């Protein structure tokens, strides 16, 4: 358990850890490339270590040197049959992307993870993959452990029933090993890191009007790349900087891929004082984000915005609790299927702090007002732990957070960074 006192002000310069989605995908593409891929500013956390562990088991050596990983690629057809169960830990991204990749390999693999991972829905990936000819067994036809009997796959034309980059990416990886074209339609675009990295490693696909067409690939070439900071991690400090009075924080080198910047759009709409500096224009662009204390106002968040900020909704709900007026979050049913049921977790925890908040089927309604300290729980969910820690910084009175160690899933040094900017106050 950790105790958090409200803060008078936050000051300092921060570099948040590397982007989790990009770090995972760097290992995937590095493994399938010819040569040694070098990933700098890689995110070392429990989830990315799960991906590294799985690929080591698939015959891909990965060396770790400080904040860099070297992936000794085996080429497109070089993965080896695993001798042991592939341990995906808590990582939904590892599980779903690997399921797509392994469905078309000439061997059988078994994937399993922790208690929370075993509750995450996998039928969404299994259904289109079985249309492609895959043979996957799962507990209740939906949950891990998954046994994937690799098969020859054929291309399909498929409209994603949920806006999910994990599902889209699973189908892209499967499509690379199918014997004909795979066409994937998205209603609302989700993060496109898989597509960006596919191009970067020398692969090919077409994308027009949210329709992706992918064919078997010839060859991937090893790359050197630096992972930008994770905007999902930066979001906690953006909101902290807004809600704690007299604050000024500079968060350096944060990834601002437009498919991920919904949180910046929403905070701007809420009246946040956030400035972008030193923007780069790479395929995965980045910027330094300067945030100052702000008077926030409520807003509505729905539709195409949701996939662009899906992981930031818990911390956006915290911002809404400190805002004037009402915030309505809709079309976010997917939040129920994350590391915890995040709609229920956020509503339960913010209610403890005296926030006027209502749970709905696909989101929540938050009426901003006074927020008091409370004894928060983390639900074994890193983003709930960090969102409540930020809430505690701006609340009246002391708070505690139990189960806070789960921040190691995505941001092992979160509390250290928080202390540093608080001590500088
Ligand atoms: C991710 C996609 C999102 C996100 C997750 C990471 C990815 O999940 O919530 O944290 O790296 O592709 P969904 O694709 O299931 O929405």
Short mmCIF file of C-alpha atoms and ligand atoms in Angstrom, two decimals:
data_model
loop_
_atom_site.label_atom_id
_atom_site.label_comp_id
_atom_site.label_asym_id
_atom_site.label_seq_id
_atom_site.Cartn_x
_atom_site.Cartn_y
_atom_site.Cartn_z
CA UNK A 1 0.00 0.00 0.00
CA UNK A 2 1.21 3.52 -0.70
CA UNK A 3 0.09 6.74 0.99
CA UNK A 4 -0.27 9.87 -1.16
CA UNK A 5 -0.60 13.40 0.21
CA UNK A 6 -2.24 16.14 -1.84
CA UNK A 7 0.35 18.42 -3.47
CA UNK A 8 0.63 22.21 -3.43
CA UNK A 9 2.40 22.22 -6.78
CA UNK A 10 4.25 19.96 -9.27
CA UNK A 11 7.38 21.10 -11.09
CA UNK A 12 10.01 19.45 -13.27
CA UNK A 13 11.14 17.83 -16.48
CA UNK A 14 10.22 14.21 -17.13
CA UNK A 15 10.95 11.57 -19.73
CA UNK A 16 8.27 8.91 -19.67
CA UNK A 17 9.24 5.34 -20.67
CA UNK A 18 9.03 4.13 -24.26
CA UNK A 19 5.71 3.40 -25.95
CA UNK A 20 4.38 -0.03 -25.01
CA UNK A 21 2.58 -0.75 -28.28
CA UNK A 22 5.65 0.19 -30.33
CA UNK A 23 8.01 -1.77 -28.05
CA UNK A 24 5.94 -4.97 -28.48
CA UNK A 25 5.80 -4.54 -32.25
CA UNK A 26 9.54 -3.86 -32.46
CA UNK A 27 10.15 -7.36 -31.07
CA UNK A 28 7.62 -8.93 -33.48
CA UNK A 29 9.06 -7.30 -36.61
CA UNK A 30 12.66 -7.67 -35.41
CA UNK A 31 12.04 -11.41 -34.98
CA UNK A 32 10.68 -11.76 -38.53
CA UNK A 33 13.43 -9.66 -40.14
CA UNK A 34 16.76 -10.75 -41.55
CA UNK A 35 19.58 -9.36 -39.38
CA UNK A 36 19.83 -7.70 -35.99
CA UNK A 37 17.24 -5.06 -35.08
CA UNK A 38 18.23 -2.42 -32.55
CA UNK A 39 15.44 -0.84 -30.49
CA UNK A 40 16.57 2.13 -28.41
CA UNK A 41 14.58 3.63 -25.52
CA UNK A 42 12.71 0.34 -25.40
CA UNK A 43 10.11 0.04 -22.64
CA UNK A 44 11.24 -2.51 -20.07
CA UNK A 45 8.12 -3.50 -18.18
CA UNK A 46 6.33 -6.73 -17.35
CA UNK A 47 4.29 -6.71 -20.59
CA UNK A 48 7.19 -6.18 -22.99
CA UNK A 49 9.22 -8.78 -21.08
CA UNK A 50 6.39 -11.24 -21.75
CA UNK A 51 6.77 -10.58 -25.49
CA UNK A 52 10.56 -11.02 -25.28
CA UNK A 53 10.11 -14.28 -23.32
CA UNK A 54 7.68 -15.68 -25.90
CA UNK A 55 9.99 -14.90 -28.81
CA UNK A 56 12.99 -16.42 -27.01
CA UNK A 57 10.90 -19.59 -26.73
CA UNK A 58 10.18 -19.32 -30.46
CA UNK A 59 13.93 -19.38 -31.15
CA UNK A 60 14.61 -15.63 -31.39
CA UNK A 61 17.48 -14.47 -29.16
CA UNK A 62 17.00 -10.99 -27.65
CA UNK A 63 19.91 -9.20 -25.94
CA UNK A 64 19.28 -6.41 -23.45
CA UNK A 65 21.80 -3.55 -23.08
CA UNK A 66 20.63 -0.79 -20.72
CA UNK A 67 17.66 0.85 -22.49
CA UNK A 68 18.29 -0.95 -25.78
CA UNK A 69 17.30 -4.37 -27.07
CA UNK A 70 18.91 -6.26 -29.91
CA UNK A 71 16.61 -8.71 -31.66
CA UNK A 72 18.42 -11.42 -33.62
CA UNK A 73 15.89 -11.85 -36.42
CA UNK A 74 15.19 -15.28 -37.87
CA UNK A 75 13.54 -14.13 -41.10
CA UNK A 76 9.92 -14.52 -42.13
CA UNK A 77 9.97 -18.32 -41.99
CA UNK A 78 12.50 -18.89 -39.20
CA UNK A 79 10.41 -19.23 -36.03
CA UNK A 80 10.97 -22.50 -34.16
CA UNK A 81 8.31 -24.71 -32.56
CA UNK A 82 8.20 -23.82 -28.84
CA UNK A 83 9.04 -26.58 -26.36
CA UNK A 84 7.15 -24.89 -23.51
CA UNK A 85 3.92 -22.99 -23.01
CA UNK A 86 4.33 -19.38 -24.20
CA UNK A 87 3.81 -17.27 -21.07
CA UNK A 88 2.02 -14.08 -22.10
CA UNK A 89 1.70 -12.85 -18.47
CA UNK A 90 -0.78 -9.95 -18.23
CA UNK A 91 -0.33 -8.81 -21.82
CA UNK A 92 -3.37 -8.78 -24.12
CA UNK A 93 -1.27 -7.29 -26.93
CA UNK A 94 1.26 -10.15 -26.76
CA UNK A 95 -1.55 -12.72 -26.74
CA UNK A 96 -3.64 -11.38 -29.61
CA UNK A 97 -0.78 -10.43 -31.92
CA UNK A 98 0.96 -13.77 -31.34
CA UNK A 99 -2.27 -15.67 -31.99
CA UNK A 100 -2.47 -14.07 -35.43
CA UNK A 101 1.19 -14.72 -36.16
CA UNK A 102 1.25 -18.31 -34.90
CA UNK A 103 -1.98 -19.37 -36.64
CA UNK A 104 -0.06 -19.62 -39.94
CA UNK A 105 3.19 -21.19 -38.67
CA UNK A 106 4.00 -24.86 -39.37
CA UNK A 107 3.86 -25.95 -35.70
CA UNK A 108 1.65 -26.03 -32.61
CA UNK A 109 1.93 -23.45 -29.80
CA UNK A 110 0.17 -23.03 -26.46
CA UNK A 111 -0.37 -19.54 -25.01
CA UNK A 112 -1.31 -18.87 -21.40
CA UNK A 113 -1.16 -15.96 -18.97
CA UNK A 114 -2.10 -14.70 -15.52
CA UNK A 115 -5.48 -14.66 -13.82
CA UNK A 116 -6.59 -11.35 -15.41
CA UNK A 117 -5.37 -12.34 -18.88
CA UNK A 118 -7.39 -15.56 -18.65
CA UNK A 119 -10.56 -13.45 -18.40
CA UNK A 120 -9.85 -11.41 -21.56
CA UNK A 121 -11.96 -12.26 -24.65
CA UNK A 122 -10.09 -14.10 -27.40
CA UNK A 123 -13.06 -15.15 -29.59
CA UNK A 124 -12.81 -11.78 -31.36
CA UNK A 125 -9.43 -12.94 -32.74
CA UNK A 126 -10.28 -16.63 -33.09
CA UNK A 127 -13.43 -16.05 -35.21
CA UNK A 128 -11.84 -14.29 -38.20
CA UNK A 129 -8.73 -16.48 -37.92
CA UNK A 130 -10.85 -19.63 -38.16
CA UNK A 131 -12.50 -18.12 -41.27
CA UNK A 132 -8.93 -17.98 -42.62
CA UNK A 133 -8.55 -21.70 -41.90
CA UNK A 134 -6.86 -21.49 -38.49
CA UNK A 135 -7.26 -24.24 -35.93
CA UNK A 136 -7.30 -22.77 -32.40
CA UNK A 137 -8.67 -24.37 -29.24
CA UNK A 138 -9.56 -22.20 -26.25
CA UNK A 139 -11.21 -22.56 -22.87
CA UNK A 140 -14.95 -21.89 -23.41
CA UNK A 141 -14.01 -21.10 -27.04
CA UNK A 142 -12.99 -17.65 -25.80
CA UNK A 143 -10.25 -17.68 -23.15
CA UNK A 144 -6.64 -18.65 -22.54
CA UNK A 145 -5.03 -21.11 -22.53
CA UNK A 146 -5.08 -21.19 -26.32
CA UNK A 147 -3.72 -24.10 -28.34
CA UNK A 148 -2.84 -22.93 -31.83
CA UNK A 149 -2.30 -25.68 -34.40
CA UNK A 150 -0.52 -23.80 -37.18
CA UNK A 151 -2.09 -24.30 -40.62
CA UNK A 152 -1.98 -22.91 -44.16
CA UNK A 153 -4.23 -19.85 -44.10
CA UNK A 154 -6.20 -18.18 -46.86
CA UNK A 155 -7.13 -14.50 -47.11
CA UNK A 156 -10.57 -13.21 -46.14
CA UNK A 157 -12.44 -9.95 -46.33
CA UNK A 158 -13.42 -8.88 -42.81
CA UNK A 159 -15.03 -5.89 -41.11
CA UNK A 160 -13.79 -5.48 -37.53
CA UNK A 161 -16.79 -5.69 -35.17
CA UNK A 162 -14.84 -3.70 -32.53
CA UNK A 163 -12.31 -0.89 -33.02
CA UNK A 164 -9.30 -2.87 -31.82
CA UNK A 165 -5.69 -2.45 -32.93
CA UNK A 166 -4.89 -5.80 -31.33
CA UNK A 167 -7.47 -7.57 -33.50
CA UNK A 168 -6.46 -5.62 -36.62
CA UNK A 169 -2.79 -6.44 -35.97
CA UNK A 170 -3.52 -10.14 -35.39
CA UNK A 171 -5.16 -10.25 -38.83
CA UNK A 172 -2.27 -8.36 -40.42
CA UNK A 173 0.21 -10.90 -39.01
CA UNK A 174 -1.99 -13.80 -40.15
CA UNK A 175 -2.47 -12.15 -43.57
CA UNK A 176 1.31 -12.06 -44.08
CA UNK A 177 1.32 -15.87 -44.06
CA UNK A 178 -1.93 -16.49 -45.99
CA UNK A 179 -1.95 -17.72 -49.60
CA UNK A 180 -4.15 -14.85 -50.86
CA UNK A 181 -5.02 -11.23 -50.04
CA UNK A 182 -6.60 -10.34 -46.68
CA UNK A 183 -8.85 -7.27 -46.57
CA UNK A 184 -9.54 -5.65 -43.17
CA UNK A 185 -12.14 -2.88 -42.76
CA UNK A 186 -12.17 -0.58 -39.73
CA UNK A 187 -15.21 1.54 -38.84
CA UNK A 188 -13.21 3.86 -36.61
CA UNK A 189 -9.42 3.85 -37.11
CA UNK A 190 -7.42 2.37 -34.22
CA UNK A 191 -3.68 2.85 -33.52
CA UNK A 192 -1.66 2.10 -36.67
CA UNK A 193 1.76 1.18 -35.21
CA UNK A 194 1.70 -2.26 -36.87
CA UNK A 195 1.13 -0.69 -40.28
CA UNK A 196 3.84 1.96 -39.72
CA UNK A 197 6.36 -0.65 -38.62
CA UNK A 198 5.49 -3.03 -41.46
CA UNK A 199 6.48 -0.29 -43.92
CA UNK A 200 9.57 0.60 -41.91
CA UNK A 201 10.84 -3.00 -42.09
CA UNK A 202 10.37 -3.07 -45.89
CA UNK A 203 6.95 -4.73 -46.02
CA UNK A 204 3.99 -3.77 -48.20
CA UNK A 205 0.26 -3.22 -47.75
CA UNK A 206 -2.42 -0.91 -49.11
CA UNK A 207 -4.68 1.33 -47.04
CA UNK A 208 -7.53 3.41 -48.47
CA UNK A 209 -10.56 4.77 -46.60
CA UNK A 210 -9.86 2.63 -43.51
CA UNK A 211 -9.55 -0.54 -45.60
CA UNK A 212 -6.25 -2.40 -45.27
CA UNK A 213 -5.19 -4.99 -47.83
CA UNK A 214 -2.30 -7.24 -46.93
CA UNK A 215 -0.64 -10.00 -48.98
CA UNK A 216 2.15 -12.48 -48.21
CA UNK A 217 5.41 -10.57 -47.62
CA UNK A 218 8.73 -11.26 -49.29
CA UNK A 219 11.26 -10.18 -46.71
CA UNK A 220 11.75 -7.85 -43.74
CA UNK A 221 15.04 -6.02 -43.18
CA UNK A 222 16.46 -5.41 -39.68
CA UNK A 223 16.17 -1.78 -38.52
CA UNK A 224 17.49 0.63 -35.92
CA UNK A 225 14.80 2.66 -34.25
CA UNK A 226 14.24 4.76 -31.16
CA UNK A 227 10.92 4.19 -29.38
CA UNK A 228 9.13 7.48 -28.55
CA UNK A 229 7.76 8.07 -25.05
CA UNK A 230 4.36 6.52 -24.35
CA UNK A 231 1.56 9.09 -24.54
CA UNK A 232 -0.55 6.73 -22.42
CA UNK A 233 2.02 7.12 -19.62
CA UNK A 234 2.47 10.86 -20.25
CA UNK A 235 -1.32 11.29 -19.89
CA UNK A 236 -1.08 10.75 -16.12
CA UNK A 237 1.30 13.69 -15.78
CA UNK A 238 -0.68 15.84 -18.22
CA UNK A 239 -3.72 15.52 -15.98
CA UNK A 240 -1.64 15.86 -12.79
CA UNK A 241 -0.16 19.09 -14.17
CA UNK A 242 -3.65 20.43 -14.94
CA UNK A 243 -5.35 19.63 -11.63
CA UNK A 244 -2.60 20.46 -9.11
CA UNK A 245 -2.43 24.26 -8.62
CA UNK A 246 0.67 26.24 -9.56
CA UNK A 247 2.18 23.38 -11.59
CA UNK A 248 4.43 23.31 -14.63
CA UNK A 249 5.73 20.05 -16.12
CA UNK A 250 7.71 19.43 -19.28
CA UNK A 251 7.34 15.87 -20.60
CA UNK A 252 10.04 15.18 -23.19
CA UNK A 253 9.91 13.07 -26.37
CA UNK A 254 6.31 11.84 -26.22
CA UNK A 255 4.90 9.93 -29.21
CA UNK A 256 2.16 11.92 -30.97
CA UNK A 257 1.02 9.49 -33.67
CA UNK A 258 -2.41 10.98 -34.58
CA UNK A 259 -4.12 7.63 -33.90
CA UNK A 260 -3.07 8.05 -30.24
CA UNK A 261 -3.57 11.75 -29.51
CA UNK A 262 -7.25 11.75 -28.55
CA UNK A 263 -6.21 12.66 -25.01
CA UNK A 264 -4.58 15.88 -26.24
CA UNK A 265 -7.73 16.79 -28.21
CA UNK A 266 -10.00 16.13 -25.23
CA UNK A 267 -7.81 17.96 -22.71
CA UNK A 268 -7.62 20.95 -25.11
CA UNK A 269 -11.42 20.91 -25.36
CA UNK A 270 -11.59 20.82 -21.54
CA UNK A 271 -9.45 23.98 -21.42
CA UNK A 272 -6.06 22.45 -20.50
CA UNK A 273 -2.95 24.60 -20.96
CA UNK A 274 -0.77 22.16 -22.94
CA UNK A 275 1.80 23.26 -25.54
CA UNK A 276 3.65 21.02 -28.01
CA UNK A 277 7.33 21.88 -28.58
CA UNK A 278 10.12 20.38 -30.74
CA UNK A 279 7.79 18.29 -32.87
CA UNK A 280 9.44 15.68 -35.11
CA UNK A 281 7.90 14.42 -38.35
CA UNK A 282 8.98 10.76 -38.42
CA UNK A 283 6.50 7.94 -39.15
CA UNK A 284 6.13 7.82 -35.37
CA UNK A 285 6.33 11.56 -34.58
CA UNK A 286 7.10 12.91 -31.10
CA UNK A 287 7.04 16.22 -29.20
CA UNK A 288 7.84 17.71 -25.80
CA UNK A 289 4.61 18.47 -23.96
CA UNK A 290 4.48 21.45 -21.60
CA UNK A 291 1.54 21.44 -19.21
CA UNK A 292 0.50 24.12 -16.73
CA UNK A 293 -2.27 24.17 -14.11
CA UNK A 294 -5.61 24.77 -15.77
CA UNK A 295 -9.28 25.30 -14.96
CA UNK A 296 -10.97 22.41 -16.72
CA UNK A 297 -14.55 22.16 -17.97
CA UNK A 298 -16.59 19.04 -18.79
CA UNK A 299 -17.10 17.73 -22.32
CA UNK A 300 -18.56 14.82 -24.30
CA UNK A 301 -16.30 11.98 -25.48
CA UNK A 302 -17.69 9.44 -27.97
CA UNK A 303 -17.53 7.85 -31.43
CA UNK A 304 -14.31 7.93 -33.44
CA UNK A 305 -12.45 9.58 -30.56
CA UNK A 306 -12.77 6.49 -28.35
CA UNK A 307 -10.13 4.25 -30.02
CA UNK A 308 -7.75 7.25 -30.08
CA UNK A 309 -7.81 7.48 -26.27
CA UNK A 310 -9.10 4.12 -25.08
CA UNK A 311 -6.31 3.57 -22.52
CA UNK A 312 -6.50 7.17 -21.27
CA UNK A 313 -10.19 7.08 -20.26
CA UNK A 314 -9.48 6.29 -16.56
CA UNK A 315 -7.22 9.33 -16.22
CA UNK A 316 -9.58 11.48 -18.34
CA UNK A 317 -12.33 10.51 -15.86
CA UNK A 318 -10.08 11.86 -13.08
CA UNK A 319 -9.64 15.13 -15.02
CA UNK A 320 -13.44 15.29 -15.38
CA UNK A 321 -13.88 14.89 -11.61
CA UNK A 322 -11.84 18.08 -11.13
CA UNK A 323 -13.55 19.95 -13.99
CA UNK A 324 -16.49 22.31 -13.81
CA UNK A 325 -19.64 20.84 -15.32
CA UNK A 326 -20.53 17.43 -16.68
CA UNK A 327 -18.45 15.02 -18.75
CA UNK A 328 -20.20 12.25 -20.67
CA UNK A 329 -18.18 9.26 -21.93
CA UNK A 330 -20.10 7.10 -24.46
CA UNK A 331 -19.36 4.29 -26.95
CA UNK A 332 -16.63 2.94 -24.66
CA UNK A 333 -18.04 -0.54 -23.93
CA UNK A 334 -14.56 -1.92 -24.76
CA UNK A 335 -13.35 -0.53 -21.42
CA UNK A 336 -15.09 -3.45 -19.74
CA UNK A 337 -12.66 -5.86 -21.40
CA UNK A 338 -9.33 -4.33 -20.38
CA UNK A 339 -7.04 -5.45 -17.52
CA UNK A 340 -10.09 -4.84 -15.31
CA UNK A 341 -13.64 -3.70 -16.06
CA UNK A 342 -12.46 -0.10 -16.20
CA UNK A 343 -15.95 1.43 -16.27
CA UNK A 344 -16.85 -0.28 -13.02
CA UNK A 345 -13.42 0.23 -11.44
CA UNK A 346 -13.29 3.98 -12.20
CA UNK A 347 -16.88 4.60 -11.06
CA UNK A 348 -16.38 2.64 -7.82
CA UNK A 349 -13.08 4.30 -6.95
CA UNK A 350 -14.05 7.89 -7.82
CA UNK A 351 -17.31 7.45 -5.86
CA UNK A 352 -15.14 6.69 -2.80
CA UNK A 353 -13.58 10.15 -3.28
CA UNK A 354 -17.03 11.78 -3.19
CA UNK A 355 -17.24 12.30 -6.96
CA UNK A 356 -20.74 12.44 -8.46
CA UNK A 357 -20.31 9.74 -11.11
CA UNK A 358 -22.77 7.35 -12.78
CA UNK A 359 -21.95 4.07 -14.50
CA UNK A 360 -23.63 3.52 -17.88
CA UNK A 361 -23.62 0.55 -20.27
CA UNK A 362 -20.98 2.05 -22.51
CA UNK A 363 -19.24 4.64 -20.36
CA UNK A 364 -19.91 7.01 -17.49
CA UNK A 365 -21.26 10.45 -16.58
CA UNK A 366 -19.10 12.57 -14.29
CA UNK A 367 -20.20 15.79 -12.62
CA UNK A 368 -17.11 17.67 -11.47
CA UNK A 369 -16.84 19.05 -7.93
CA UNK A 370 -14.95 18.62 -4.66
CA UNK A 371 -12.75 15.50 -4.57
CA UNK A 372 -11.63 14.05 -1.22
CA UNK A 373 -8.86 11.67 -0.32
CA UNK A 374 -9.87 8.00 -0.16
CA UNK A 375 -8.55 4.46 0.21
CA UNK A 376 -8.29 3.41 -3.41
CA UNK A 377 -7.84 -0.05 -4.87
CA UNK A 378 -6.00 -0.91 -8.08
CA UNK A 379 -7.96 -3.98 -9.28
CA UNK A 380 -4.62 -5.46 -10.44
CA UNK A 381 -4.83 -2.86 -13.20
CA UNK A 382 -1.83 -0.57 -13.76
CA UNK A 383 -3.86 2.23 -15.32
CA UNK A 384 -6.39 2.27 -12.46
CA UNK A 385 -3.52 2.46 -9.92
CA UNK A 386 -1.88 5.41 -11.73
CA UNK A 387 -5.18 7.24 -12.36
CA UNK A 388 -6.08 7.05 -8.66
CA UNK A 389 -2.57 8.18 -7.66
CA UNK A 390 -3.07 11.32 -9.77
CA UNK A 391 -6.53 11.83 -8.28
CA UNK A 392 -4.89 11.69 -4.82
CA UNK A 393 -2.48 14.52 -5.75
CA UNK A 394 -5.35 16.95 -6.28
CA UNK A 395 -7.76 15.65 -3.62
CA UNK A 396 -8.55 17.20 -0.22
CA UNK A 397 -6.97 14.90 2.37
CA UNK A 398 -4.66 11.92 2.37
CA UNK A 399 -5.25 8.88 0.14
CA UNK A 400 -3.91 5.35 0.02
CA UNK A 401 -3.63 3.01 -2.92
CA UNK A 402 -3.45 -0.72 -2.36
CA UNK A 403 -2.13 -3.12 -4.97
CA UNK A 404 -0.08 -0.28 -6.46
CA UNK A 405 2.78 -2.57 -7.54
CA UNK A 406 0.84 -3.44 -10.72
CA UNK A 407 2.17 -0.18 -12.24
CA UNK A 408 5.13 -2.40 -13.26
CA UNK A 409 2.94 -3.76 -16.08
CA UNK A 410 3.57 -0.58 -18.10
CA UNK A 411 5.47 2.00 -16.02
CA UNK A 412 7.78 0.52 -13.36
CA UNK A 413 9.24 3.92 -12.30
CA UNK A 414 5.86 5.72 -12.06
CA UNK A 415 5.92 6.39 -8.30
CA UNK A 416 9.61 7.37 -8.43
CA UNK A 417 8.85 9.93 -11.17
CA UNK A 418 5.84 11.19 -9.23
CA UNK A 419 7.95 11.67 -6.11
CA UNK A 420 10.61 13.52 -8.08
CA UNK A 421 8.27 16.15 -9.49
CA UNK A 422 6.56 16.48 -6.11
CA UNK A 423 9.83 16.93 -4.23
CA UNK A 424 10.77 19.66 -6.64
CA UNK A 425 7.63 21.57 -5.59
C1 LIG B 1 -3.11 -1.96 -27.93
C2 LIG B 1 -4.40 -1.76 -28.35
C3 LIG B 1 -5.51 -1.42 -27.45
C4 LIG B 1 -5.00 -0.91 -26.11
C5 LIG B 1 -3.89 -1.75 -25.56
C6 LIG B 1 -2.71 -1.76 -26.52
C7 LIG B 1 -2.08 -2.34 -28.93
O1 LIG B 1 -6.28 -2.57 -27.21
O2 LIG B 1 -6.07 -0.85 -25.19
O3 LIG B 1 -3.46 -1.24 -24.32
O4 LIG B 1 -0.88 -2.24 -28.63
O5 LIG B 1 -2.48 -2.75 -30.01
P1 LIG B 1 -7.45 -2.99 -28.22
O6 LIG B 1 -6.84 -3.13 -29.54
O7 LIG B 1 -7.99 -4.31 -27.75
O8 LIG B 1 -8.46 -1.89 -28.13
#
